Short mmCIF file of C-alpha atoms and ligand atoms in Angstrom, two decimals:
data_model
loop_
_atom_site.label_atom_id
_atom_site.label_comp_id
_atom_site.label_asym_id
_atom_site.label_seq_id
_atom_site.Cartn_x
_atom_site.Cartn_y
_atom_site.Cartn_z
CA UNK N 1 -10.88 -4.15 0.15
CA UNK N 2 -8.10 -3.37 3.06
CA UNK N 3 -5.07 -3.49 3.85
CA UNK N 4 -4.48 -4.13 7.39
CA UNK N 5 -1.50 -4.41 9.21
CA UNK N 6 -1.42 -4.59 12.97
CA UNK N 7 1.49 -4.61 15.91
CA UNK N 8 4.24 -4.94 12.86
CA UNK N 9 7.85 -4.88 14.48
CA UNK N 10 10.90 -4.71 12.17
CA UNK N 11 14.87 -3.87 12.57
CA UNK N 12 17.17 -2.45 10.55
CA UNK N 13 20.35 -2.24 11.74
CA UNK N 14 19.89 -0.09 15.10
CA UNK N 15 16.33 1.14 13.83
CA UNK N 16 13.06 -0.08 15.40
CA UNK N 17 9.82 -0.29 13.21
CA UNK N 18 6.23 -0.47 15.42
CA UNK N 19 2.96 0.04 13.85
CA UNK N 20 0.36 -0.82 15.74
CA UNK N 21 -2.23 -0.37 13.76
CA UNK N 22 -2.75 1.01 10.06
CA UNK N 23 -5.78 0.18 7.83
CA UNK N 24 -5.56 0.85 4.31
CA UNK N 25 -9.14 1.52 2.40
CA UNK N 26 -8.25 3.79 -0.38
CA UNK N 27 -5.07 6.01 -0.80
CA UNK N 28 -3.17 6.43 2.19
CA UNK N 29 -0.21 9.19 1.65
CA UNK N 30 2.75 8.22 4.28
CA UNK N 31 4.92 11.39 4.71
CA UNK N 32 7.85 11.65 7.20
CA UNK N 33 11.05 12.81 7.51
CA UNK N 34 14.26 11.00 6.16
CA UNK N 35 15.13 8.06 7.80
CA UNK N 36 11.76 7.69 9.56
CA UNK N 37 10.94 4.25 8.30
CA UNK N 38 8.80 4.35 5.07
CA UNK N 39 10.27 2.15 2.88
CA UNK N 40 11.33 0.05 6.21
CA UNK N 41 7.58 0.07 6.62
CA UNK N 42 6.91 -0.92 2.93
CA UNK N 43 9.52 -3.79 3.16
CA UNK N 44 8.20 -5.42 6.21
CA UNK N 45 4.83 -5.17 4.77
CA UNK N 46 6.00 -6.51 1.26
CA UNK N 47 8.08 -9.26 3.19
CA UNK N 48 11.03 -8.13 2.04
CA UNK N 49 12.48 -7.80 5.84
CA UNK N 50 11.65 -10.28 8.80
CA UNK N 51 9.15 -8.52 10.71
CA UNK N 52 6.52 -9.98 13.57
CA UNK N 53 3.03 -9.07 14.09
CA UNK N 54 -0.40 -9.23 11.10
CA UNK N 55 -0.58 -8.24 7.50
CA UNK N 56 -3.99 -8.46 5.95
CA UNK N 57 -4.88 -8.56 1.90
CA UNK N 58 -7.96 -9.28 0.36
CA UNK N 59 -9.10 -10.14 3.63
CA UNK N 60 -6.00 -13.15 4.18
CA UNK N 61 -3.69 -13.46 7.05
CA UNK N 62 -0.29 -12.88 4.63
CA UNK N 63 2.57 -12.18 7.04
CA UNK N 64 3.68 -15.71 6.70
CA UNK N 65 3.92 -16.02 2.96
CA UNK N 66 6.82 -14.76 0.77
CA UNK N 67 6.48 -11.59 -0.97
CA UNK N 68 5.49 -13.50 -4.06
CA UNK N 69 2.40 -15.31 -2.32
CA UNK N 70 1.26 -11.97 -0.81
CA UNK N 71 -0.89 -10.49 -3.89
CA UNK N 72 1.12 -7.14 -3.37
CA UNK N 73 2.88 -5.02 -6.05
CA UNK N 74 4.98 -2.98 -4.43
CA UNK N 75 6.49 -0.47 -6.51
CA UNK N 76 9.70 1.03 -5.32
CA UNK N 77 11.76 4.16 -5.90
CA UNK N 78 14.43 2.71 -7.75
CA UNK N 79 12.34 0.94 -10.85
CA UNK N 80 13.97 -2.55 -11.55
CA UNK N 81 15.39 -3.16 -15.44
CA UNK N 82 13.42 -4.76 -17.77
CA UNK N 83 14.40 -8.57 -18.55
CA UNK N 84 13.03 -8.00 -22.23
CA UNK N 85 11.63 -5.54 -24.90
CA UNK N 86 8.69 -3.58 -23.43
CA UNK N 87 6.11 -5.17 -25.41
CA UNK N 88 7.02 -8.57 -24.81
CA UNK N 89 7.23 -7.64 -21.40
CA UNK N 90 4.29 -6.27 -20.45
CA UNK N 91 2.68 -9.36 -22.82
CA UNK N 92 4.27 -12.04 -20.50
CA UNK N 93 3.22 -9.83 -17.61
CA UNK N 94 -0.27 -10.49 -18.93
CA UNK N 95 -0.01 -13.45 -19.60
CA UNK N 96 1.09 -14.77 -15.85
CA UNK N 97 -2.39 -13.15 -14.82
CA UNK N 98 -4.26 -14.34 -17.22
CA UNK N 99 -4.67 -11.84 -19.34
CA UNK N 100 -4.13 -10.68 -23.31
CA UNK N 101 -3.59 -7.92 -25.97
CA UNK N 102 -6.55 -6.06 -24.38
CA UNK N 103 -5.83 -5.43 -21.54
CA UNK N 104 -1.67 -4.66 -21.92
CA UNK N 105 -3.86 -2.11 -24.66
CA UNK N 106 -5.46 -0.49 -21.77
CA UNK N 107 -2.76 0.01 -19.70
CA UNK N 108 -0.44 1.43 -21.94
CA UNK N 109 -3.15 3.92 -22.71
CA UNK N 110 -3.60 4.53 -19.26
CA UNK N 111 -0.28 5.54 -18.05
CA UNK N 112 0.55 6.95 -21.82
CA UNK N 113 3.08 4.55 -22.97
CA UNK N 114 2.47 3.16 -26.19
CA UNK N 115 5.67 5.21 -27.87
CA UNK N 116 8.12 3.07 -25.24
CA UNK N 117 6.43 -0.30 -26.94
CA UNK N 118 9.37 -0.71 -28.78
CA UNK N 119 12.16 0.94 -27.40
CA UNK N 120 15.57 -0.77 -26.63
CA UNK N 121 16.58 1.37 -24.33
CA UNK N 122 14.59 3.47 -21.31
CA UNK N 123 15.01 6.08 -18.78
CA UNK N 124 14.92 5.61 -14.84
CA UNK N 125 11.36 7.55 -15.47
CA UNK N 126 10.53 5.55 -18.33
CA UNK N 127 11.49 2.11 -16.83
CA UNK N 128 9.04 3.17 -13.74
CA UNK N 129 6.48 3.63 -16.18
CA UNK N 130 6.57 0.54 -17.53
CA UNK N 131 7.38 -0.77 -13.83
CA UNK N 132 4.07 0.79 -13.24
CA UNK N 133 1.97 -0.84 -16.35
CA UNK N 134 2.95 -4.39 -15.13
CA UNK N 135 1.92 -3.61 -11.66
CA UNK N 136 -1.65 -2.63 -13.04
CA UNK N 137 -1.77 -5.65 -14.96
CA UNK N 138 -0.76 -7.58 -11.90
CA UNK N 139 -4.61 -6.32 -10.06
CA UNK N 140 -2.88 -6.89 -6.31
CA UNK N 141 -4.66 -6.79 -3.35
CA UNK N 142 -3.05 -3.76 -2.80
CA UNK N 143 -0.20 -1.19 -3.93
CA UNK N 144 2.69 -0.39 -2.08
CA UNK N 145 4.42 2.35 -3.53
CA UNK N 146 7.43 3.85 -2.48
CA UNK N 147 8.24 7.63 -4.39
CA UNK N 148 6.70 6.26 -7.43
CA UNK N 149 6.87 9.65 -9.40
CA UNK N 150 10.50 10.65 -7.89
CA UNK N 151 12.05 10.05 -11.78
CA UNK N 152 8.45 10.86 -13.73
CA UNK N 153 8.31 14.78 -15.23
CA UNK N 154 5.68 16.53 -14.12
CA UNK N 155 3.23 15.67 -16.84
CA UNK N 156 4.09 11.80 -16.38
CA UNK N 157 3.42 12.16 -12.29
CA UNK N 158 0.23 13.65 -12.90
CA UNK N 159 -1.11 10.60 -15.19
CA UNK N 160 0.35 8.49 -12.45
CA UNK N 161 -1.61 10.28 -9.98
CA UNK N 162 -4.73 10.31 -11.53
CA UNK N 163 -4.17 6.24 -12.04
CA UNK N 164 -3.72 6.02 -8.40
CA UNK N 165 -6.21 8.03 -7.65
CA UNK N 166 -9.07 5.53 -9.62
CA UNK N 167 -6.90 2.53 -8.74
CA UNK N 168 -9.76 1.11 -6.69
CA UNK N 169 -7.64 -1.42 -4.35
CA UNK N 170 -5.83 0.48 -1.25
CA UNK N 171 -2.64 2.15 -1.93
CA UNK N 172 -0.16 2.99 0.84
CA UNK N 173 1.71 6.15 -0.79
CA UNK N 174 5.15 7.44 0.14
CA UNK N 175 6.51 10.45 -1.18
CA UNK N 176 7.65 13.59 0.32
CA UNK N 177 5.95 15.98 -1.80
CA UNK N 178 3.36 17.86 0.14
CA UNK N 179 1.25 18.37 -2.93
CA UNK N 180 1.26 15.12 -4.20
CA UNK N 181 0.34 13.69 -0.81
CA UNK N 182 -2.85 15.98 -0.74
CA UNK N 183 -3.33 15.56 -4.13
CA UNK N 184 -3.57 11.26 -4.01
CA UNK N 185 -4.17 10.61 -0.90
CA UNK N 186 -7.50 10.14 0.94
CA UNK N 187 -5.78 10.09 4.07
CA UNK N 188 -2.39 11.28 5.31
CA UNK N 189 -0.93 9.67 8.26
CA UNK N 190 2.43 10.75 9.40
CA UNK N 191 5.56 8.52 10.35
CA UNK N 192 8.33 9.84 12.81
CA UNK N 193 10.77 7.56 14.30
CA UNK N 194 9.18 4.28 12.92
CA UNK N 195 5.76 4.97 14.13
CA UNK N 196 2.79 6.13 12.64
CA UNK N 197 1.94 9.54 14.76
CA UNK N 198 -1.18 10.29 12.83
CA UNK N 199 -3.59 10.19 10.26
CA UNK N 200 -5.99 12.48 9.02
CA UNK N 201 -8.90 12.80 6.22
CA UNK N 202 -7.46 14.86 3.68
CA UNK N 203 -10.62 16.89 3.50
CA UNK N 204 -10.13 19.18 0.07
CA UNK N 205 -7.93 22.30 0.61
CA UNK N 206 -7.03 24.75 -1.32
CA UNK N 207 -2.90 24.18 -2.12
CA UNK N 208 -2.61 27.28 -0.51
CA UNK N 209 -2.87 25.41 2.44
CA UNK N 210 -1.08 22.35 1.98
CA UNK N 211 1.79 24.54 3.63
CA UNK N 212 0.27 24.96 6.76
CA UNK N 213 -1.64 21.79 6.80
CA UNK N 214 1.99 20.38 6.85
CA UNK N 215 3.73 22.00 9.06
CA UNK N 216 1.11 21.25 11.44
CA UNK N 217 1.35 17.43 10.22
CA UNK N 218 5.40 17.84 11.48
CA UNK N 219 4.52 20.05 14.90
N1 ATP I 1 20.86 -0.55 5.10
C1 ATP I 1 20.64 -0.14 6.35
N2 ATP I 1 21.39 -0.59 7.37
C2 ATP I 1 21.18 -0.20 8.65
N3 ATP I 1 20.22 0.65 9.01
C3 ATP I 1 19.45 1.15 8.04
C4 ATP I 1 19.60 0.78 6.67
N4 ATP I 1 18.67 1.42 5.95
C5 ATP I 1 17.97 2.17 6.83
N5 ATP I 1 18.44 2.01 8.07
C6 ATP I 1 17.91 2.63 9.29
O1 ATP I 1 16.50 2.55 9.21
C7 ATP I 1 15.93 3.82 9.40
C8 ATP I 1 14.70 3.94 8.52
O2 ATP I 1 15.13 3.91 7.15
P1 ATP I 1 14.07 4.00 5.98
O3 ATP I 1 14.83 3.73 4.72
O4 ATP I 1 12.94 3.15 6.29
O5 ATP I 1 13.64 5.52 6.08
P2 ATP I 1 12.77 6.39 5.07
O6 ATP I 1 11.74 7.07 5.89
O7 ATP I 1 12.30 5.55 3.94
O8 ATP I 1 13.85 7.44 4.59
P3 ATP I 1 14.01 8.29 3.22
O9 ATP I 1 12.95 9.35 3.28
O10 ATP I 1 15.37 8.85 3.35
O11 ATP I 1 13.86 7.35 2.06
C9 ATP I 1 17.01 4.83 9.13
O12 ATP I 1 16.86 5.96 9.95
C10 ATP I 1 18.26 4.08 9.45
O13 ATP I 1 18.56 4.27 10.83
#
């Protein structure tokens, strides 16, 4: 599977998005400074934002369908509230893709939930857990994920990690931890001024590394 997106243009206010071309097979870590474009890259791909030019899922021509048509969870830094207990949500959630008990089973275990089940009322990092559980239950075409693990402790962002990591659909993965970026993604491409200014394997390094593996990302 890929996620393809080719000669996307997008504004926002003043700002000018242009990727020319980005192909998505596995993980792909975005890193860039503030105010680069990430999430304005996310949105346009999501169809959040107009934007022009190609979006490819599950090998279909998307840009032209609402976000809803699209087959892409897209999981953003903020997590949204729950309309309804956990449970029941994650059972409706299920239920819109077909699926049952089983399978909301598996997923909690996955990501480590089942003690929120019940709960009434959740944290940011709890609510993008569960924000999380429906997205897996969802089985896009492909994740968009914006800071996922920016509320999550740090045992919490490593289970999310490792779920990304055997997601098995591609991923495009913004954060601005350095050692999160080498530690999901299988590549790392680089955004500066809305523009992709490279990728690269992320060929295993020691995290003693990831410093200078950085800085030369940003030089
Ligand atoms: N609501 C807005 N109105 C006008 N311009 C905006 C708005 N949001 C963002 N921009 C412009 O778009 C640019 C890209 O913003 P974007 O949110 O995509 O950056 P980012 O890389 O996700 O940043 P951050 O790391 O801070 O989340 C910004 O530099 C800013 O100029």
């Amino acid at each position: 599977m890929v996620l393809k997106i080719t000669n996307l243009k997008a504004r926002r206010g003043g700002f000018q998005l242009y990727v020319e071309r980005l192909e998505v097979n596995s993980v792909v870590a975005l890193v860039g400074r503030n105010g680069s474009g990430k999430t304005t890259l996310l949105d346009a791909v999501a169809g959040l934002i107009p934007a022009e030019g190609a979006v490819e899922a599950c090998g279909r021509e998307v840009s032209a369908l609402p976000p809803e048509e699209r087959k892409l969870v897209y999981i953003q830094a903020t997590p949204v509230d729950l309309p309804m207990k956990p449970r029941r949500f994650l059972r409706l959630v299920a239920s819109k893709w077909g699926k049952g008990e089983w399978e909301v089973k598996e997923v909690v275990e996955r990501l480590g939930i089942g003690n929120l089940l019940n709960s009434s009322g959740l944290s940011t990092g709890q609510k993008q857990l569960l924000n999380i559980a429906a997205g897996l239950l969802a089985e896009p075409c492909a994740f968009l994920m914006d800071e996922p693990t920016s509320h999550l402790d740090w045992f919490n962002k490593r289970i999310v990690n490792d779920v990304v990591k055997k997601i098995g659909v591609p991923v495009l993965y913004v954060t601005h931890d350095p050692f999160e970026a080498f530690y999901v993604g299988d590549v790392i491409c680089l955004i500066e001024g809305g523009r992709i200014r490279g990728c690269r394997e992320n060929t295993p390094a020691d995290f003693s590394e990831v410093e200078r593996i950085v800085k030369s990302l940003y030089l």
